Amino acid sequence: MSKLFKRTLIIMIVLFAIIAMTTAVSTGWNLYNDLIAEYKSKGSAIARSIASSSVETLLNREPSTVQAMIDQFTEILGVSYVFVVDNQGEIISHTFVPMIPREIIQIKNSTLDTSRDVSIEGKGEFIDISFPIVEGTVGVVHVGMDKGIIFSQLRAGMFRQLSLLTIIFIISVVFAYMFVNKISQPLNKLTDYSRKLASHDFTATVDIKSQDEIGMLAETMKSMAMDLSEVFERYELALKDAIVELQDTLAYLTAVIDNMADGLLVTDTDGIINHVNPALSLMFHMREADMIGKNCRDIFGIELFELVEKSRKHPDEAFTTGIKLAGGKFGQAVATGIHKDSLEAEDVHEKGIGSVILIRDITAEKEIDQMKTDFISTVSHELRTPLTSVLGFTEIIEKRLEENIFPLLKPMDQGVIATIKRIRNNIKIILSEGERLTALINDVLDISKLEAGKVEWKMERIQVQDLIEHARFATSSLFEQKKLEFRQYMEPGLPEIIGDRGRLIQVLINLFSNAVKFTEQGHILCQATKSDNEVVVSIADTGFGIMEGDLSSVFEKFKQAGDTLTDKPRGTGLGLPICRQIIEYHGGKIWAESQPEKGSIFSFSLPVLSALPPTKGKAGFLHYEESEIQL
């Protein structure tokens, strides 16, 4: 039996029961009131009849005649007692056996035409109806109607009515059962049919032949099942094709990843390793099973973990760091964030799902770079001594010529004058190119020392304004030669920084010199501002600017903006790399912005004194404790 069938049947039974009980109570109440009214009317008629017949008898004082008259009324159905009271208030005749109840004595003096309920102990409930004889001057007649007969008639009537209602109720339940069952059976079939369709059993059928709404619903579901069957068949075919294509793509990607020469490491947002390739296992001499599911920090150390954290916070940027590999080798790790394209997550940080890190073995490149650096350093050292001798002897030759030779020659001979001028120009060229070569050698030695960590740093508290003033004074002649205006803006209240005064002045001098070198007219603007826990210094010029393709390589060694094959080089190509080494050593960063023909802006940032942590950082960044600072 279905739940719908049970619920409908119970509702019908409860509803019929409520109607039957309401009908029975209403009918019983009406019957009771009708019987009461009927008995009161009958009692009043009897009392009135006795009152009209007993006037002369009472006046003649014949109680026996009155007694005989009232005795005959007790035979009427419903009449329980009759008694007559004279004008003196004495009961002269009555039908009580053997004695008058005390409840009757209490009501005998009533002379009004009225009725009341009387309860006589041991006899029951009665309706006492009184009627005065000659308006009470002769006496009063009392007739008592038995309520018990009323209740018995009421019970009999109610019993007959309830019996009829019970029969009707049983018949109704049977018909309701048949009716509800006729409706619920097709619904049960439809329910079973829909369950089979939900389990993708489109071969199932349902046999409902009724022409009503249920039959129409069955036909509609059959038609829907046929359509769903066709749709699912098409989807299954498409899904099989997609699975095959996905498997092929996955196999291809797996083959590419497994055969990569670079190591691949994939982590989630918490730094837990999700995937590695064989190349990575070989780089660290570790099995894949020993890495999967572990924290990147526990396996590879703080360097890679910090790289993962940076890529997680900035998923649209790439971050690079050096890392040691197994067997004393060196690697370079590049990390980027993995994020999914989702319309629900508006913030890019909410789209991040992890990080991917590529690690390349750069041991050979590092060795070659070191060999190149060592070679250049050695050559520079070897060149410095003879170059010093060349410059020294050139200056001596110039002095001897000017003091001892040129004054002895005939000044009027045009050939001699031209020769003297040519010799002076050649000597100036030798000295100028010698100084340029000396600067190149010094720069090479400088950057070699910086990269090798052999530079002695003298760290102290510094005011940025002092550094800028010193560098401005040192390069004032350059501004005067090209007649360029120097402008500066210092944000009030700049905090102190910690650094090597000489090296930081070297950075500013280099940036000022470059700005003057590449600016023919206009001005140079230097401004210093505070941003978060850093001091940012920017040098902007109105010169030629730098092409977008050259902007990313200006901080590389021996790289110069422009075409060095057609344009005369304007420097060694080592000034900016030296600046980067110095700034990064101080825990800051340096960058460039430019628009061709509109000028360039070179900026660097340095942490303020209060922001320096008391430990040595990674990737060449060094921070200092108070005891290490020269005050």
XYZ file of C-alpha atoms in Angstrom:
631
model
C 0.000 0.000 0.000
C 1.502 3.293 -1.104
C 1.915 6.332 1.106
C -0.471 8.330 -1.091
C -3.087 5.609 -0.790
C -2.746 5.461 2.992
C -2.779 9.233 3.373
C -5.841 9.685 1.141
C -7.758 6.862 2.844
C -6.962 8.157 6.321
C -7.998 11.704 5.350
C -11.327 10.417 4.009
C -11.984 8.306 7.132
C -11.115 11.181 9.480
C -13.259 13.591 7.462
C -16.235 11.199 7.478
C -15.789 10.583 11.217
C -15.823 14.326 11.911
C -18.977 14.752 9.796
C -20.640 11.741 11.502
C -19.799 12.960 14.999
C -20.980 16.481 14.197
C -24.230 15.144 12.750
C -24.796 12.812 15.714
C -24.176 15.533 18.308
C -26.371 18.029 16.469
C -29.168 15.518 16.003
C -28.999 14.368 19.627
C -29.102 17.923 20.895
C -32.092 18.773 18.702
C -33.871 15.554 19.726
C -33.256 16.289 23.379
C -34.650 19.798 23.058
C -37.658 18.511 21.086
C -38.418 15.849 23.726
C -38.107 18.384 26.534
C -40.451 20.760 24.720
C -42.901 17.928 24.001
C -42.948 16.720 27.602
C -43.329 20.248 28.915
C -46.261 20.774 26.550
C -47.826 17.438 27.596
C -47.341 18.210 31.284
C -48.802 21.698 30.899
C -51.865 20.269 29.144
C -52.401 17.706 31.945
C -51.951 20.336 34.673
C -54.325 22.696 32.918
C -56.921 19.917 32.507
C -56.718 18.964 36.194
C -56.919 22.601 37.256
C -60.060 23.260 35.242
C -61.752 20.056 36.479
C -61.010 20.378 40.181
C -62.340 23.866 40.991
C -65.757 22.772 42.360
C -64.256 19.690 43.977
C -61.756 21.752 45.918
C -64.361 24.317 46.836
C -66.588 21.496 48.194
C -63.564 20.029 50.005
C -63.744 16.572 48.323
C -60.134 15.285 48.304
C -61.138 11.758 47.395
C -62.673 12.926 44.156
C -59.530 14.870 43.342
C -57.416 11.802 44.185
C -59.410 9.635 41.847
C -59.087 12.173 39.097
C -55.289 12.546 39.333
C -54.655 8.822 39.627
C -55.889 8.273 36.117
C -53.290 10.716 34.687
C -50.353 8.670 36.030
C -51.108 6.068 33.413
C -50.071 8.524 30.680
C -46.542 7.826 29.347
C -44.044 10.137 30.870
C -46.185 11.325 33.820
C -44.389 10.363 37.007
C -46.393 12.139 39.673
C -49.322 14.543 40.216
C -50.261 16.446 43.391
C -52.677 19.220 44.231
C -52.099 21.969 46.742
C -55.051 23.968 48.229
C -55.100 27.658 48.903
C -53.763 27.017 52.378
C -50.585 25.465 50.964
C -51.482 21.933 52.002
C -51.177 18.939 49.670
C -54.675 17.464 49.589
C -54.061 14.813 46.939
C -50.940 13.161 45.492
C -49.641 10.042 43.721
C -46.504 9.519 45.837
C -46.047 6.128 47.462
C -45.539 5.735 50.328
C -44.777 9.334 51.304
C -44.208 12.753 49.824
C -40.494 13.432 49.129
C -38.972 16.420 50.898
C -37.919 17.943 47.520
C -41.691 18.147 46.667
C -42.528 19.807 49.952
C -40.001 22.559 49.108
C -41.767 23.453 45.863
C -45.452 22.927 46.879
C -46.138 26.599 47.541
C -45.308 27.686 43.983
C -48.405 29.373 42.527
C -46.957 30.440 39.191
C -47.524 28.843 35.817
C -43.953 27.563 35.375
C -41.746 24.511 34.960
C -38.547 23.562 36.738
C -36.083 20.687 36.970
C -36.406 18.660 40.143
C -34.077 15.970 41.349
C -35.683 13.515 43.805
C -33.237 11.365 45.688
C -33.719 7.730 44.884
C -36.187 8.401 42.092
C -34.360 10.410 39.432
C -34.692 13.620 37.457
C -38.060 15.247 36.703
C -39.611 18.302 35.073
C -42.071 19.815 37.549
C -44.861 21.733 35.748
C -47.236 23.847 37.954
C -50.552 25.459 36.981
C -52.673 27.624 39.291
C -56.339 26.868 39.883
C -58.359 30.069 39.406
C -55.100 32.006 39.342
C -54.016 30.411 42.600
C -57.004 31.446 44.732
C -58.214 27.869 45.010
C -54.889 25.998 44.723
C -52.125 24.732 42.415
C -51.744 21.582 40.331
C -48.210 20.063 39.946
C -47.394 17.471 37.276
C -43.993 15.760 37.196
C -42.636 14.490 33.856
C -39.977 11.772 34.116
C -36.705 12.798 32.454
C -35.470 9.224 32.489
C -37.988 8.356 29.764
C -36.660 11.318 27.788
C -33.062 10.031 28.167
C -34.073 6.492 27.261
C -35.846 7.734 24.140
C -32.804 9.906 23.359
C -30.445 6.952 23.773
C -32.628 4.801 21.562
C -32.750 7.485 18.894
C -29.002 8.067 19.080
C -28.341 4.340 18.898
C -30.454 4.023 15.768
C -28.741 7.045 14.229
C -25.202 5.819 15.075
C -26.048 2.398 13.738
C -27.165 3.942 10.467
C -24.068 6.160 10.342
C -21.829 3.150 11.036
C -23.378 1.252 8.181
C -22.977 4.272 5.913
C -19.363 4.710 7.184
C -18.447 1.110 6.390
C -19.994 1.353 2.941
C -18.210 4.677 2.350
C -14.840 3.261 3.455
C -15.247 0.363 1.070
C -16.078 2.696 -1.800
C -13.267 5.073 -0.780
C -10.808 2.180 -0.683
C -11.851 1.073 -4.156
C -11.733 4.658 -5.493
C -8.360 5.539 -3.975
C -6.893 2.204 -4.962
C -8.026 2.790 -8.529
C -6.157 6.116 -8.541
C -3.077 5.017 -6.588
C -2.292 1.886 -8.593
C -1.513 3.811 -11.812
C 0.455 6.333 -9.772
C 2.483 3.488 -8.222
C 3.199 2.164 -11.702
C 4.283 5.636 -12.818
C 6.519 5.949 -9.752
C 8.243 2.623 -10.473
C 8.573 3.628 -14.118
C 10.156 6.974 -13.242
C 12.643 5.234 -10.913
C 13.712 2.955 -13.736
C 14.143 5.974 -16.019
C 16.198 7.709 -13.336
C 18.508 4.659 -13.277
C 18.847 4.987 -17.087
C 16.743 1.874 -17.797
C 15.078 3.187 -20.948
C 13.865 -0.311 -21.962
C 11.279 -0.305 -19.149
C 7.559 0.043 -20.025
C 4.401 1.055 -18.180
C 0.884 -0.313 -18.955
C -1.729 2.361 -18.175
C -4.713 2.543 -20.534
C -6.876 5.123 -18.797
C -8.009 8.163 -20.793
C -7.735 10.628 -17.935
C -4.818 12.859 -16.878
C -2.881 9.879 -15.470
C -3.040 8.157 -18.858
C -1.846 11.345 -20.550
C 1.020 11.588 -18.020
C 2.007 7.978 -18.787
C 2.101 8.655 -22.527
C 4.144 11.820 -21.955
C 6.673 9.928 -19.820
C 6.991 7.240 -22.507
C 7.715 9.887 -25.118
C 10.196 11.573 -22.791
C 11.922 8.232 -22.155
C 12.417 7.730 -25.907
C 13.905 11.220 -26.260
C 16.157 10.706 -23.232
C 17.321 7.374 -24.610
C 18.414 9.023 -27.864
C 20.088 11.908 -26.022
C 21.979 9.561 -23.683
C 23.128 7.432 -26.600
C 24.561 10.526 -28.293
C 26.156 11.658 -25.028
C 27.660 8.230 -24.429
C 29.212 8.238 -27.886
C 30.501 11.801 -27.399
C 31.791 10.897 -23.940
C 33.640 7.868 -25.283
C 35.240 10.023 -27.977
C 36.145 12.676 -25.382
C 37.620 10.040 -23.065
C 39.731 8.613 -25.869
C 40.897 12.107 -26.877
C 41.578 12.999 -23.239
C 43.548 9.789 -22.736
C 45.599 10.523 -25.852
C 46.217 14.093 -24.694
C 47.094 12.916 -21.198
C 49.450 10.285 -22.582
C 51.064 12.921 -24.789
C 51.457 15.388 -21.925
C 52.757 12.645 -19.646
C 55.309 11.644 -22.256
C 56.376 15.283 -22.695
C 56.691 15.836 -18.933
C 58.493 12.551 -18.330
C 60.988 13.258 -21.116
C 61.690 16.880 -20.182
C 65.317 17.666 -19.580
C 64.296 20.148 -16.882
C 62.881 19.080 -13.548
C 59.172 19.713 -12.978
C 57.666 20.233 -9.535
C 53.953 20.917 -8.956
C 52.577 21.926 -5.530
C 49.250 23.033 -4.119
C 48.652 26.337 -2.306
C 49.973 24.862 0.970
C 53.266 23.741 -0.578
C 52.319 20.042 -0.683
C 53.979 18.262 -3.626
C 51.462 16.869 -6.138
C 53.642 15.855 -9.080
C 57.301 15.470 -10.076
C 58.919 14.181 -13.254
C 61.846 11.733 -13.626
C 64.293 14.554 -14.386
C 63.609 16.102 -10.974
C 64.143 12.749 -9.251
C 67.525 12.427 -10.952
C 68.525 15.982 -10.021
C 67.977 15.329 -6.301
C 68.670 11.560 -6.282
C 65.252 10.915 -4.706
C 62.397 8.603 -5.601
C 59.053 10.029 -6.671
C 57.261 8.125 -3.877
C 59.482 9.861 -1.303
C 58.356 13.305 -2.511
C 54.652 13.033 -3.424
C 52.384 14.226 -0.608
C 55.244 15.788 1.365
C 55.740 19.463 2.143
C 58.077 21.233 -0.258
C 59.887 22.863 2.652
C 60.690 19.515 4.292
C 62.076 18.028 1.060
C 63.856 20.917 -0.689
C 64.438 23.509 2.046
C 63.460 27.112 2.556
C 64.564 28.398 -0.892
C 61.940 26.536 -2.912
C 59.308 27.001 -0.208
C 59.744 30.781 -0.331
C 59.483 30.591 -4.126
C 56.162 28.729 -3.769
C 54.907 31.361 -1.309
C 55.794 34.209 -3.689
C 54.082 32.532 -6.647
C 51.020 31.878 -4.480
C 50.740 35.526 -3.450
C 51.490 36.811 -6.987
C 50.187 34.119 -9.391
C 50.618 36.317 -12.474
C 54.364 36.813 -11.960
C 57.389 34.542 -12.371
C 60.026 34.185 -9.654
C 63.559 32.799 -9.949
C 66.122 31.576 -7.453
C 69.252 29.455 -7.366
C 69.196 26.039 -5.704
C 71.724 23.353 -4.917
C 71.238 19.954 -6.564
C 72.572 16.565 -5.573
C 76.200 15.771 -6.363
C 77.377 19.347 -5.823
C 75.536 20.645 -8.882
C 73.620 23.898 -9.222
C 70.149 24.566 -10.542
C 67.957 27.520 -11.385
C 64.300 27.321 -10.310
C 61.547 29.356 -12.008
C 58.135 29.362 -10.280
C 54.767 30.596 -11.513
C 51.317 30.343 -10.003
C 48.631 28.008 -11.324
C 45.214 29.607 -11.449
C 41.938 28.618 -13.037
C 39.694 30.856 -15.091
C 36.532 31.243 -13.027
C 33.774 33.836 -13.127
C 32.888 33.162 -9.489
C 36.271 34.272 -8.097
C 36.829 37.942 -8.935
C 40.120 38.241 -7.034
C 43.089 36.608 -8.759
C 44.251 35.217 -5.386
C 40.986 33.288 -5.063
C 41.684 31.563 -8.411
C 45.112 30.225 -7.363
C 45.253 26.455 -7.040
C 48.992 25.880 -6.703
C 52.444 26.503 -8.185
C 54.549 24.944 -10.940
C 58.343 25.095 -10.690
C 60.818 24.321 -13.466
C 64.362 23.495 -12.339
C 67.214 23.542 -14.846
C 70.683 22.153 -14.199
C 72.928 25.167 -14.828
C 76.110 23.601 -13.489
C 77.800 23.752 -16.905
C 76.600 27.318 -17.555
C 77.728 28.336 -14.091
C 81.141 26.784 -14.654
C 81.435 28.508 -18.037
C 80.317 31.797 -16.518
C 82.827 31.368 -13.726
C 85.558 30.554 -16.248
C 84.599 33.660 -18.214
C 84.635 35.758 -15.062
C 87.976 34.311 -13.971
C 89.392 34.838 -17.438
C 88.202 38.446 -17.619
C 89.424 39.085 -14.090
C 92.824 37.582 -14.891
C 93.093 39.468 -18.142
C 92.024 42.652 -16.393
C 94.679 42.195 -13.748
C 97.266 41.442 -16.418
C 96.206 44.470 -18.460
C 96.170 46.893 -15.553
C 99.979 46.903 -15.043
C 101.015 47.504 -18.690
C 98.129 49.925 -19.140
C 99.313 51.912 -16.142
C 102.774 51.982 -17.671
C 101.372 53.064 -21.065
C 99.405 55.912 -19.485
C 102.294 56.919 -17.274
C 104.865 57.000 -20.104
C 102.333 58.738 -22.388
C 101.917 61.487 -19.807
C 105.735 61.729 -19.467
C 106.109 61.921 -23.265
C 103.434 64.618 -23.407
C 105.181 66.592 -20.667
C 108.635 66.270 -22.288
C 107.282 67.271 -25.677
C 105.520 70.300 -24.271
C 108.495 71.370 -22.156
C 111.571 70.366 -24.218
C 110.676 69.625 -27.860
C 107.805 71.799 -29.069
C 109.345 75.110 -27.886
C 112.500 74.458 -29.999
C 110.609 73.983 -33.266
C 110.045 76.830 -35.694
C 106.558 78.147 -35.039
C 106.247 79.747 -38.519
C 106.554 76.479 -40.413
C 102.969 75.392 -41.223
C 104.009 71.769 -41.632
C 105.587 71.781 -38.180
C 102.489 73.385 -36.660
C 100.236 70.745 -38.254
C 102.511 67.959 -37.047
C 102.593 69.345 -33.499
C 98.772 69.575 -33.502
C 98.457 66.031 -34.804
C 100.853 64.737 -32.124
C 98.919 66.532 -29.366
C 95.605 65.096 -30.635
C 97.070 61.606 -30.852
C 98.447 61.858 -27.305
C 95.020 63.048 -26.051
C 93.360 60.108 -27.822
C 95.861 57.707 -26.246
C 95.189 59.167 -22.777
C 91.389 59.263 -23.270
C 91.143 55.708 -24.556
C 93.595 54.563 -21.888
C 91.397 56.097 -19.191
C 88.317 54.478 -20.761
C 90.124 51.132 -20.828
C 91.171 51.659 -17.199
C 87.537 52.379 -16.245
C 86.458 49.194 -18.047
C 89.102 47.148 -16.208
C 88.081 48.681 -12.871
C 84.430 47.930 -13.577
C 85.262 44.326 -14.524
C 87.286 43.898 -11.343
C 84.508 45.557 -9.327
C 81.762 43.280 -10.586
C 84.025 40.236 -10.249
C 84.606 41.087 -6.580
C 80.895 41.689 -6.040
C 79.925 38.357 -7.587
C 82.644 36.535 -5.682
C 81.638 38.189 -2.383
C 85.104 39.610 -1.822
C 84.019 43.228 -1.337
C 84.417 44.702 2.122
C 81.258 46.533 3.133
C 81.268 49.368 5.644
C 77.703 49.515 6.903
C 76.476 52.612 8.758
C 73.421 54.779 9.316
C 72.834 57.034 6.331
C 70.528 59.896 5.400
C 69.401 59.600 1.781
C 69.634 63.388 1.359
C 73.360 63.254 2.142
C 73.964 60.574 -0.516
C 72.139 62.580 -3.181
C 73.984 65.822 -2.314
C 77.366 64.078 -2.461
C 76.614 62.420 -5.819
C 75.227 65.715 -7.175
C 78.462 67.546 -6.235
C 80.607 64.815 -7.790
C 78.772 65.051 -11.137
C 78.191 68.814 -11.222
C 80.782 69.301 -13.972
C 78.845 66.926 -16.249
C 75.677 68.999 -15.823
C 77.609 72.198 -16.505
C 79.222 70.819 -19.676
C 75.836 69.939 -21.245
C 73.991 72.830 -19.583
C 71.331 70.571 -18.100
C 69.157 71.633 -15.183
C 69.226 69.455 -12.058
C 65.949 69.243 -10.117
C 65.252 67.352 -6.940
C 62.364 66.584 -4.617
C 62.857 65.179 -1.115
C 59.812 63.969 0.808
C 59.912 65.516 4.295
C 60.855 63.226 7.170
C 62.634 60.492 5.206
C 63.831 57.757 7.588
C 67.416 56.546 7.872
C 68.736 53.547 5.976
C 71.665 51.178 6.574
C 74.309 50.820 3.901
C 77.806 51.335 2.574
C 78.006 55.067 1.922
C 80.698 54.821 -0.755
C 78.968 52.071 -2.712
C 75.558 53.797 -2.618
C 77.158 57.059 -3.772
C 78.734 55.025 -6.587
C 75.227 53.892 -7.632
C 73.895 57.467 -7.658
C 76.924 58.793 -9.564
C 76.479 56.068 -12.166
C 72.769 56.807 -12.600
C 73.394 60.585 -12.757
C 76.188 60.068 -15.312
C 73.981 57.831 -17.486
C 71.127 60.361 -17.344
C 73.450 63.179 -18.461
C 75.126 60.995 -21.058
C 71.863 60.184 -22.857
C 70.196 63.612 -22.496
C 71.001 66.443 -24.891
C 68.558 69.035 -23.564
C 65.997 69.386 -20.836
C 66.542 68.486 -17.202
C 67.334 65.664 -14.768
C 64.915 65.085 -11.879
C 65.927 63.197 -8.712
C 63.247 62.460 -6.123
C 63.253 60.426 -2.907
C 60.026 59.221 -1.267
C 58.943 56.720 1.382
C 56.779 53.761 0.362
C 55.710 51.296 3.083
C 58.987 50.217 4.741
C 61.236 51.388 1.913
C 62.853 54.549 0.620
C 62.496 54.853 -3.170
C 64.955 57.008 -5.157
C 64.166 57.803 -8.823
C 66.283 59.573 -11.453
C 64.262 60.751 -14.468
C 65.738 62.302 -17.616
C 64.342 63.837 -20.792
C 66.741 62.044 -23.087
C 66.470 59.547 -25.943
C 64.776 56.832 -23.921
C 65.222 53.087 -24.289
C 63.463 50.787 -26.738
C 61.075 48.290 -25.167
C 63.124 45.349 -26.456
C 66.277 46.677 -24.747
C 64.627 47.599 -21.435
C 64.717 44.075 -20.004
C 68.479 43.658 -20.624
C 69.929 46.986 -19.459
C 71.011 45.440 -16.129
C 72.907 42.578 -17.812
C 76.709 42.638 -18.121
C 78.185 44.232 -21.259
C 74.683 45.163 -22.512
C 74.080 48.649 -23.843
C 70.936 50.236 -25.233
C 70.952 50.929 -28.961
C 72.909 49.393 -31.834
C 76.526 49.057 -30.687
C 77.625 48.150 -34.219
C 76.507 51.456 -35.742
C 76.473 53.718 -32.676
C 79.598 54.533 -30.727
C 79.468 52.779 -27.326
C 78.978 55.269 -24.538
C 80.278 53.136 -21.677
C 81.574 49.784 -20.533
C 78.180 48.127 -20.153
C 78.996 47.234 -16.549
C 77.758 50.283 -14.660
C 74.139 49.168 -14.277
C 75.022 45.532 -13.406
C 77.313 46.899 -10.657
C 74.464 49.111 -9.424
C 72.155 46.088 -9.325
C 74.676 44.027 -7.353
C 75.106 46.833 -4.789
C 71.364 47.503 -4.386
C 70.448 43.815 -4.112
C 73.180 43.316 -1.528
C 71.486 45.992 0.589
C 68.173 44.119 0.385
C 66.598 46.433 -2.194
C 65.703 46.247 -5.870
C 66.401 48.375 -8.942
C 64.315 48.783 -12.078
C 63.907 50.975 -15.174
C 60.997 52.538 -17.066
C 61.257 54.303 -20.388
C 59.448 55.667 -23.418
C 61.484 56.234 -26.614
C 62.116 59.916 -27.352
C 60.505 60.895 -24.016
C 63.136 59.866 -21.492
C 63.855 57.176 -18.910
C 63.333 56.684 -15.197
C 65.774 54.557 -13.188
C 64.603 53.767 -9.639
C 65.859 51.751 -6.717
C 64.453 50.998 -3.279
C 66.222 50.379 0.031
C 64.657 49.110 3.261
C 64.486 51.628 6.102
C 66.328 50.972 9.352
C 63.228 49.835 11.298
C 62.276 47.293 8.600
C 65.573 45.353 8.589
C 65.251 41.864 10.136
C 68.094 40.718 12.415
C 69.083 37.778 10.202
C 70.850 37.226 6.918
C 68.459 36.801 4.029
C 68.563 34.589 0.967
C 69.580 35.175 -2.643
C 72.336 37.628 -1.745
C 70.226 39.931 0.424
C 72.058 40.802 3.643
C 70.547 42.437 6.723
C 72.323 43.625 9.833
C 72.057 43.675 13.564
C 72.651 46.868 15.551
C 76.057 45.640 16.772
C 77.327 45.406 13.156
C 76.512 49.032 12.266
C 79.190 51.728 12.512
C 77.691 54.655 14.430
